mmCIF file of C-alpha atoms in Angstrom:
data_model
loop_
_atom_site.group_PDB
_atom_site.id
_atom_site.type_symbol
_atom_site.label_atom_id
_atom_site.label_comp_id
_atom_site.label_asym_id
_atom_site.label_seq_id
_atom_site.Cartn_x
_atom_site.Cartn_y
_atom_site.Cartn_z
ATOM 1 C CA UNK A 1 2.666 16.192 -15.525
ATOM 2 C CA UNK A 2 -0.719 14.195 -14.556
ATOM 3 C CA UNK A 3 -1.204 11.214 -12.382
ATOM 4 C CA UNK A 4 -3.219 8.385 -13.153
ATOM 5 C CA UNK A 5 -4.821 6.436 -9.817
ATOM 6 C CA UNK A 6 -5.625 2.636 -11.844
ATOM 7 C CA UNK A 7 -6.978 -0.042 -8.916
ATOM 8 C CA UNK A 8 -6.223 -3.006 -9.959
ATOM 9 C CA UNK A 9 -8.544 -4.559 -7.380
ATOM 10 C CA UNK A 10 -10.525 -3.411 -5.231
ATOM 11 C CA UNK A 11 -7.986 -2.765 -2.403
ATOM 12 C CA UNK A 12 -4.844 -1.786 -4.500
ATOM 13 C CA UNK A 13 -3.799 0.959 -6.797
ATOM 14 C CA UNK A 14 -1.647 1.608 -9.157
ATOM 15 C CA UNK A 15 0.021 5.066 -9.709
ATOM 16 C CA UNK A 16 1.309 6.470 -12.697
ATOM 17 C CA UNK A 17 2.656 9.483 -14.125
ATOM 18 C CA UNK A 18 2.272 10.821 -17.885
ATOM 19 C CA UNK A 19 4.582 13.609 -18.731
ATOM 20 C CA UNK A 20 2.899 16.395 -20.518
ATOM 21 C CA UNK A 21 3.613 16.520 -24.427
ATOM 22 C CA UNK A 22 5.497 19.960 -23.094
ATOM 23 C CA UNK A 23 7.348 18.232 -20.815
ATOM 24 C CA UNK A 24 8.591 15.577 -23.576
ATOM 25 C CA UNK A 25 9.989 18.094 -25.762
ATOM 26 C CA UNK A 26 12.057 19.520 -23.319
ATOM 27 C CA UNK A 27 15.751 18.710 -23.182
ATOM 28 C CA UNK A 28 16.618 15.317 -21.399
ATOM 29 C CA UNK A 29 18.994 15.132 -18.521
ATOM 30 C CA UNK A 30 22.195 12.520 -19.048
ATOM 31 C CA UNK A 31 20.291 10.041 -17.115
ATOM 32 C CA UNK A 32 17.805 9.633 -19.275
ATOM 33 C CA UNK A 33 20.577 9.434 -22.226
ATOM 34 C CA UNK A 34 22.174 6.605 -20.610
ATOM 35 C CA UNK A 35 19.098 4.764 -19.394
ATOM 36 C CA UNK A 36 17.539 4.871 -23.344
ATOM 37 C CA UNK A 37 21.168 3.724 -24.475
ATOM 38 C CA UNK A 38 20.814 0.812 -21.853
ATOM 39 C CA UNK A 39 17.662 -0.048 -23.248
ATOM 40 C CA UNK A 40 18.593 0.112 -27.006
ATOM 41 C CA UNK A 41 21.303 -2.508 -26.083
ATOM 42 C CA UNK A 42 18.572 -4.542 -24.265
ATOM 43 C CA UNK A 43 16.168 -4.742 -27.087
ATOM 44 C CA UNK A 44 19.339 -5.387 -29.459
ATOM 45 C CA UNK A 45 20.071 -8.659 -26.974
ATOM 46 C CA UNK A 46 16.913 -9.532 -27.127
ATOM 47 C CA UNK A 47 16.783 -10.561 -30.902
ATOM 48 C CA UNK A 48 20.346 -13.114 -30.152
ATOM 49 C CA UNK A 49 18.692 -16.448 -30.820
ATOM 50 C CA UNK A 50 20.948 -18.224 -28.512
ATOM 51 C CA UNK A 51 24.049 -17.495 -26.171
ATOM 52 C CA UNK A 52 25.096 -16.466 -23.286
ATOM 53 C CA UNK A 53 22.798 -12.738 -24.516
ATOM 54 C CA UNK A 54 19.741 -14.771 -24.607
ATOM 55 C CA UNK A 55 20.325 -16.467 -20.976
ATOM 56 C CA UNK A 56 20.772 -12.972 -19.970
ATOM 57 C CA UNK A 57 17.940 -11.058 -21.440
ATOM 58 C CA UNK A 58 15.396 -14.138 -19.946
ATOM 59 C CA UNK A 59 16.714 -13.910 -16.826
ATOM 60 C CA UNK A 60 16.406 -10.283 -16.713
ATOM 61 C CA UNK A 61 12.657 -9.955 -17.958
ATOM 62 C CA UNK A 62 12.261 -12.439 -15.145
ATOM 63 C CA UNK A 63 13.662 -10.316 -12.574
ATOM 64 C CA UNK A 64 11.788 -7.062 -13.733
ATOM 65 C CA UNK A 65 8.428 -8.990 -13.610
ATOM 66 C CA UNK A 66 9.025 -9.374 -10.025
ATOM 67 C CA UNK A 67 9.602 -6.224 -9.252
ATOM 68 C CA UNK A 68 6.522 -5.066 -7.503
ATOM 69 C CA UNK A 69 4.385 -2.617 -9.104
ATOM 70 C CA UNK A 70 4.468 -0.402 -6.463
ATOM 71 C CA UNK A 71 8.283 0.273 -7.130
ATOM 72 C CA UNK A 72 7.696 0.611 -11.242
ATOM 73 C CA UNK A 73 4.921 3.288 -10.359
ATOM 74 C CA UNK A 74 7.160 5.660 -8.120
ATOM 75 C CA UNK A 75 9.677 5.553 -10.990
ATOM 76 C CA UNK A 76 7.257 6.684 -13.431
ATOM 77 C CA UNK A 77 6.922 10.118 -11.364
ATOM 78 C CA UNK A 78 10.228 12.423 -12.247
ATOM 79 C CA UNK A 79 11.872 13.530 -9.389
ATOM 80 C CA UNK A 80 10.707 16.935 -7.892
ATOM 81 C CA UNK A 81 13.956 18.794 -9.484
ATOM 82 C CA UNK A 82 13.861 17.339 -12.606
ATOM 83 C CA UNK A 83 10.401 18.277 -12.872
ATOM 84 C CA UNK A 84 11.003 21.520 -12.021
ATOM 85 C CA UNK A 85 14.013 21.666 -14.566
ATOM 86 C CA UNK A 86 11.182 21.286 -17.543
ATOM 87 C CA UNK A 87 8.174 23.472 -16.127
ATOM 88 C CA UNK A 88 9.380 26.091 -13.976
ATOM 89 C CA UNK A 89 5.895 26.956 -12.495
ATOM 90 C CA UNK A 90 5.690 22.993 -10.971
ATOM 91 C CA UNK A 91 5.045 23.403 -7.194
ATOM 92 C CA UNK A 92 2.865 26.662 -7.956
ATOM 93 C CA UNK A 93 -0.139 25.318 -9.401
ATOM 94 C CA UNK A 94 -2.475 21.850 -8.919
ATOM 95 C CA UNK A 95 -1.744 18.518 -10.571
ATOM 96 C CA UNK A 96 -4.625 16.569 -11.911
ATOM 97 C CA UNK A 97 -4.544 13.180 -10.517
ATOM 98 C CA UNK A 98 -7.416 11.324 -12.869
ATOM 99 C CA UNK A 99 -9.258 7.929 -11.213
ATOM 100 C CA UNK A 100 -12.847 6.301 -11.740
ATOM 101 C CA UNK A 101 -14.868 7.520 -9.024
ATOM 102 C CA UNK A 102 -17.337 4.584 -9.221
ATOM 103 C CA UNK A 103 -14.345 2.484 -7.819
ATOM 104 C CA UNK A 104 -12.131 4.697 -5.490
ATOM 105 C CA UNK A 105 -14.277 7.492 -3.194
ATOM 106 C CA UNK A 106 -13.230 10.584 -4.160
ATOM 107 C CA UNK A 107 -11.879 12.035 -0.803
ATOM 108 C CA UNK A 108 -9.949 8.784 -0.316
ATOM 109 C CA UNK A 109 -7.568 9.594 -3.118
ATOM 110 C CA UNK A 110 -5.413 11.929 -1.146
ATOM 111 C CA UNK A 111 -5.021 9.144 1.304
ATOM 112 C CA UNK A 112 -4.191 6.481 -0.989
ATOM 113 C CA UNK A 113 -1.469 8.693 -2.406
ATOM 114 C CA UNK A 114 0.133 10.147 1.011
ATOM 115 C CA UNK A 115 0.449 5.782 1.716
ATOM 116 C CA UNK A 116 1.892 4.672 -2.137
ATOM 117 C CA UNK A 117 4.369 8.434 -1.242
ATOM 118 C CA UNK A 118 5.868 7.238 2.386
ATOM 119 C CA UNK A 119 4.975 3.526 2.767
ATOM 120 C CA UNK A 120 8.363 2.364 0.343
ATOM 121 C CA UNK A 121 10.343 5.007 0.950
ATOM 122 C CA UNK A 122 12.780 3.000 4.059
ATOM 123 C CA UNK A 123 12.284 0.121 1.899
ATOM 124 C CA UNK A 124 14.246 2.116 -1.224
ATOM 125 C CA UNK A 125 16.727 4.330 0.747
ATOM 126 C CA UNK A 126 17.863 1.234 2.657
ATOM 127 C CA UNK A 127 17.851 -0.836 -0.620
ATOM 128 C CA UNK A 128 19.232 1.250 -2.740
ATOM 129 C CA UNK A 129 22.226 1.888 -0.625
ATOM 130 C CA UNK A 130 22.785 -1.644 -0.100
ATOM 131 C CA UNK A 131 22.581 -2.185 -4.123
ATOM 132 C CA UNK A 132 25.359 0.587 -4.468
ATOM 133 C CA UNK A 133 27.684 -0.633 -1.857
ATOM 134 C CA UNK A 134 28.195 -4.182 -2.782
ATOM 135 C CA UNK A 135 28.315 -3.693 -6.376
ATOM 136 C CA UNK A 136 31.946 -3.150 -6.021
ATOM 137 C CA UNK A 137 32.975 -6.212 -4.425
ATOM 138 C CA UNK A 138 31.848 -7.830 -7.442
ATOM 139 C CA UNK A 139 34.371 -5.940 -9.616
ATOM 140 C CA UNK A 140 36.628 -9.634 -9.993
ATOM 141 C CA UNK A 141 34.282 -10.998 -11.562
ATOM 142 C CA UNK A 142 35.194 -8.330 -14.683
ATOM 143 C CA UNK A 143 38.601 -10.565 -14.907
ATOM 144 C CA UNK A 144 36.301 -13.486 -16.718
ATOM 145 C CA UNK A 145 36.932 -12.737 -20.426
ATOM 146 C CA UNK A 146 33.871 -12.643 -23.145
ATOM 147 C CA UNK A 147 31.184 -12.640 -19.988
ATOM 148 C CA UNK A 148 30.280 -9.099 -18.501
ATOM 149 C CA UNK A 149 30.610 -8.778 -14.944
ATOM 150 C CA UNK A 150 26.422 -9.376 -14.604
ATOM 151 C CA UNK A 151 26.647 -9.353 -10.720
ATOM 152 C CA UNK A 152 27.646 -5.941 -10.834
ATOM 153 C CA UNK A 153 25.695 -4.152 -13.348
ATOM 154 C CA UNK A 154 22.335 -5.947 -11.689
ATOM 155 C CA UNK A 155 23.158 -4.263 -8.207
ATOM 156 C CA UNK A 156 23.559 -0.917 -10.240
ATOM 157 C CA UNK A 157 20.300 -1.353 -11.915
ATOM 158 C CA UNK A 158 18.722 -2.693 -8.806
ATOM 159 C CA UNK A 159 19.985 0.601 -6.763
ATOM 160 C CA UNK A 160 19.561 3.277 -9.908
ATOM 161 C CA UNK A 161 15.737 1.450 -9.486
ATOM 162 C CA UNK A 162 15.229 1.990 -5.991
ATOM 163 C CA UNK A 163 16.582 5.383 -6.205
ATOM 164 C CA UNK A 164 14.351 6.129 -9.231
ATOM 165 C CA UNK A 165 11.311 4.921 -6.640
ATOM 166 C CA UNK A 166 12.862 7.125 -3.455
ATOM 167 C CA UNK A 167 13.051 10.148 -5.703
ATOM 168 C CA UNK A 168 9.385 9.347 -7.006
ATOM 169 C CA UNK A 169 7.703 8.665 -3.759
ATOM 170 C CA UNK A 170 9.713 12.117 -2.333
ATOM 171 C CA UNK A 171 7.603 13.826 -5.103
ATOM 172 C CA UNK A 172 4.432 12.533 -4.382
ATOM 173 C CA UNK A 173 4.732 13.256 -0.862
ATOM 174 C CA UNK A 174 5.354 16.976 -1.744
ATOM 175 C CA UNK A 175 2.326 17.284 -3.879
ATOM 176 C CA UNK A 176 -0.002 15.566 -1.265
ATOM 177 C CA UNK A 177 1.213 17.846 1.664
ATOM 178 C CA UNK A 178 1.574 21.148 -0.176
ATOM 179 C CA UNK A 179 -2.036 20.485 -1.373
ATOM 180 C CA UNK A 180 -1.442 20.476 -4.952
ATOM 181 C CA UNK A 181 -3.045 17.518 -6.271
ATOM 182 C CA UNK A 182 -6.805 18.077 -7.862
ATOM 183 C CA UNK A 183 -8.501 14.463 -8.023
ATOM 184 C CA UNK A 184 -10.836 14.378 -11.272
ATOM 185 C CA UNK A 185 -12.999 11.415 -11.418
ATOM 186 C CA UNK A 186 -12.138 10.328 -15.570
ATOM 187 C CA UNK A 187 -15.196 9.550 -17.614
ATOM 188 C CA UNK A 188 -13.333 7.240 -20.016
ATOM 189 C CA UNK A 189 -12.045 4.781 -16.017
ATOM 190 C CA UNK A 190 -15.911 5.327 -15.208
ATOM 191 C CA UNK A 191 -16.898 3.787 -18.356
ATOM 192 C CA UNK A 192 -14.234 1.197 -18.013
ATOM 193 C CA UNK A 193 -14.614 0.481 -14.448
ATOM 194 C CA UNK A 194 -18.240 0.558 -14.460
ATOM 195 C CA UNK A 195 -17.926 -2.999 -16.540
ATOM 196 C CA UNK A 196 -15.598 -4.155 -14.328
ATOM 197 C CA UNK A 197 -17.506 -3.500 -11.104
ATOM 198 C CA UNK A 198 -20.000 -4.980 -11.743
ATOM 199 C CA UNK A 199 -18.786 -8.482 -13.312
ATOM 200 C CA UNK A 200 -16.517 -8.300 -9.899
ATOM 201 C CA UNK A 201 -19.424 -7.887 -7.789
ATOM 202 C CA UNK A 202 -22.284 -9.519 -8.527
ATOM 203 C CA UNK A 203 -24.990 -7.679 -6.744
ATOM 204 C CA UNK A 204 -23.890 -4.478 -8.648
ATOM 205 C CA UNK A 205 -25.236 -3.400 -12.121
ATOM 206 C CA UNK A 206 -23.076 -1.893 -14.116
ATOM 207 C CA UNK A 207 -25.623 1.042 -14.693
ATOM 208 C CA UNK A 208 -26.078 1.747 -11.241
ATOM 209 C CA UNK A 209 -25.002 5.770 -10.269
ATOM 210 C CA UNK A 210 -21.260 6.030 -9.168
ATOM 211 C CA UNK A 211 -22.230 6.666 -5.652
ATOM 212 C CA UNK A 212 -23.663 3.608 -5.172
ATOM 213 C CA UNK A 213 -21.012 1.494 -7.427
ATOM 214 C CA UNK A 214 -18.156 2.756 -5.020
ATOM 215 C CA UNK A 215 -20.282 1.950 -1.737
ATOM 216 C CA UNK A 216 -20.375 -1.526 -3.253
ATOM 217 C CA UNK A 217 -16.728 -1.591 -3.661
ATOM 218 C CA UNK A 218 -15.628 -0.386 -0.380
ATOM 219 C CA UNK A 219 -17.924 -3.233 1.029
ATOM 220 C CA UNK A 220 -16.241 -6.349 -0.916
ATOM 221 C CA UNK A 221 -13.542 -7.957 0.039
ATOM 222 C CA UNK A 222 -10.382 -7.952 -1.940
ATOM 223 C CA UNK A 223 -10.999 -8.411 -5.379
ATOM 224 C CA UNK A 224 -9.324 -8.619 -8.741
ATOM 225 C CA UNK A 225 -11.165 -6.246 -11.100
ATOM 226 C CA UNK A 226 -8.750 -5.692 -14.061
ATOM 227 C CA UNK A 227 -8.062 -8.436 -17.051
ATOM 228 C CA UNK A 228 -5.442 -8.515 -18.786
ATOM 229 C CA UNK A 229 -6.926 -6.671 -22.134
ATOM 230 C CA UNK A 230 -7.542 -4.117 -20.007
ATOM 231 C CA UNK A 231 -3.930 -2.654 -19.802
ATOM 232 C CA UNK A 232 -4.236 -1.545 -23.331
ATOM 233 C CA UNK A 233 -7.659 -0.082 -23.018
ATOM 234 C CA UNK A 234 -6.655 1.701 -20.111
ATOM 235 C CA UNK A 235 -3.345 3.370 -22.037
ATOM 236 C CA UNK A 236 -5.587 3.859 -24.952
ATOM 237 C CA UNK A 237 -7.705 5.877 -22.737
ATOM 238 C CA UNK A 238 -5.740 7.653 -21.012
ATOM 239 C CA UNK A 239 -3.391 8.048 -24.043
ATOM 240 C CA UNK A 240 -0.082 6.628 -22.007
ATOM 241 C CA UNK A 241 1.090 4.082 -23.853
ATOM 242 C CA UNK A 242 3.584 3.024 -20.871
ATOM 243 C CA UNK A 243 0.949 2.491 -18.853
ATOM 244 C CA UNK A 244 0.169 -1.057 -20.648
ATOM 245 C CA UNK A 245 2.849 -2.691 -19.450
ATOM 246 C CA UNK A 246 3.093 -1.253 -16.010
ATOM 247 C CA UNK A 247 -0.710 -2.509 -15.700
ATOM 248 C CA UNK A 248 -0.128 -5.747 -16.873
ATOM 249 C CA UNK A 249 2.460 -6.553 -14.147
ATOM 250 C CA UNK A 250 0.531 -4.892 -11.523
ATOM 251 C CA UNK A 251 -2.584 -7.437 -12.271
ATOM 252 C CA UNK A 252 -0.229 -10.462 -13.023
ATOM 253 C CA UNK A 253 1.354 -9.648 -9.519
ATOM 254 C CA UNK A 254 -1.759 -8.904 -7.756
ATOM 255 C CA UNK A 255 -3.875 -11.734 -8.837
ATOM 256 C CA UNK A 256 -1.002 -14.294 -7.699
ATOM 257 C CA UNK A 257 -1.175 -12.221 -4.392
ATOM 258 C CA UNK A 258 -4.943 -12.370 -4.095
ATOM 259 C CA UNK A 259 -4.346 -16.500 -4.745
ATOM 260 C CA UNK A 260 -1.629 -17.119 -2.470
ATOM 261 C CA UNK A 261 -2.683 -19.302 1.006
ATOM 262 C CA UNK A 262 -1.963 -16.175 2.909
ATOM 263 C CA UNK A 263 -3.689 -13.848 1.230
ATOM 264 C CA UNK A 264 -6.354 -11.019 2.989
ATOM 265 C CA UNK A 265 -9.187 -12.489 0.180
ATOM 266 C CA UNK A 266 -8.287 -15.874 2.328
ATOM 267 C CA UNK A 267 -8.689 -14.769 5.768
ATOM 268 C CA UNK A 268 -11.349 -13.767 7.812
ATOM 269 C CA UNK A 269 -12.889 -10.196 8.770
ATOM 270 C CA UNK A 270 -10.174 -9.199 10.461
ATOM 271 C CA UNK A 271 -7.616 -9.463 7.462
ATOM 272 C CA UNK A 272 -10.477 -7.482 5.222
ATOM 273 C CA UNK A 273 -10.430 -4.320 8.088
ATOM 274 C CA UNK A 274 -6.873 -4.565 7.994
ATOM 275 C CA UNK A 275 -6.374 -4.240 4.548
ATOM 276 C CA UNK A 276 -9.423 -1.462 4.555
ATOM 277 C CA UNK A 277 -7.094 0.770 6.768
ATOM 278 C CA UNK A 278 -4.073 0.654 4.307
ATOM 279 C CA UNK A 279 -5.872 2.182 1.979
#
């Protein structure tokens, strides 16, 4: 497994796990059976032209674009068993957790990923338990002939989700207090980043050294600094191509932040050294 640290601006980050090709060849639990079933029938919905299938698969996409991008990261990270189920030596040795270092300080990376490992984690245990406990009370709704029971199967996904997060975030805690995460500032996000940085912040040259890029950074206020097209050059990069579409929602859903009335980027100082300390 290796960990991916993307920030989408330049006070939040997106994390990300890429299973090794080892790890992919390895024998897949039921879950995963069932969840690639789930999503076979999805993408079969999605071609209905009209009907009650195609009501159902726009209101879904709608729903899973609003699920934050925090929660969609945790889920990419297997849970610590699972992981340990496909490389037996997981927990012995170091993980390489690859970010640009001319846009996150190097020795801040443990400390962004000991926050994104225990900030959700009540959040998803309380959630997800609420998901699974009220799903039944929606079973009458199965009576209604032709029309599945939608209620229900929404709280299922909505607690499987938050217990996909739980279980992610429990993972990430482990590496970051047993010490086994190995930050490696990526050439390929440098390169990327170094573009981005600078068109973000205007006093900042793209070829100026890293040291002085990430200074910059940590000075701004909060700031976009991905585009769109960037999703796709970062999973080309980093050769995950699930990490596209997780990108893409994290900057859709952090830009509309960053523009919202109560945004930190709208405040004053004391917003900016607020938001400095959650990271």
């Amino acid at each position: 497994m290796r960990l991916f640290v993307v920030p989408i601006s330049t006070r939040r980050a997106l994390i990300y796990a890429k299973l090794l090709r080892g790890d992919v060849s390895k024998e897949r639990s039921i879950l995963d059976r069932v969840t690639n079933k789930a999503a076979e029938t999805w993408a079969k919905w999605e071609e209905a032209d009209k009907g009650w299938k195609k009501h159902l698969v726009l209101w879904g996409n709608r729903v899973q674009q609003r699920i934050p991008y925090e929660e969609w990261g945790l889920k990419s990270i297997p849970s610590l068993s699972a992981q340990r189920r496909i490389d037996e030596l997981h927990g012995t040795r170091k993980v390489d957790v690859l970010f640009p270092g001319n846009a996150i300080k190097e020795e801040k990376v443990l400390s962004i990923l000991r926050k994104l490992a225990t900030e959700r984690q009540d959040l998803h245990r309380r959630k997800m338990w609420w998901s699974f406990i009220a799903a039944p009370f929606t079973a009458p709704i199965a009576l209604i002939p032709v029309i599945p029971n939608i209620p229900f199967f929404y709280l299922v996904y909505r607690g499987w989700s938050h217990w996909r997060a739980l279980n992610g975030s429990k993972h990430l805690q482990f590496l970051v207090e047993k010490d086994l995460l190995k930050p490696v500032s990526y050439p390929g996000l440098v390169k990327l980043y170094a573009k981005r940085v600078s068109s973000t912040l205007e006093e900042t040259d793209r070829n100026d050294p890293v040291s002085e890029m990430v200074e910059d950074v940590e000075k701004s206020d909060d700031k976009i600094l991905l585009r769109m097209e960037d999703a796709k050059k970062l999973a080309t990069i980093l050769d995950a191509p699930g990490l596209a579409l997780e990108a893409e929602r994290a900057i859709v859903q952090v830009s509309e932040h960053l523009k919202a009335p109560h945004s930190p980027k709208q405040q004053n100082g004391t917003a900016k050294s607020s938001e400095q300390k959650q990271q």
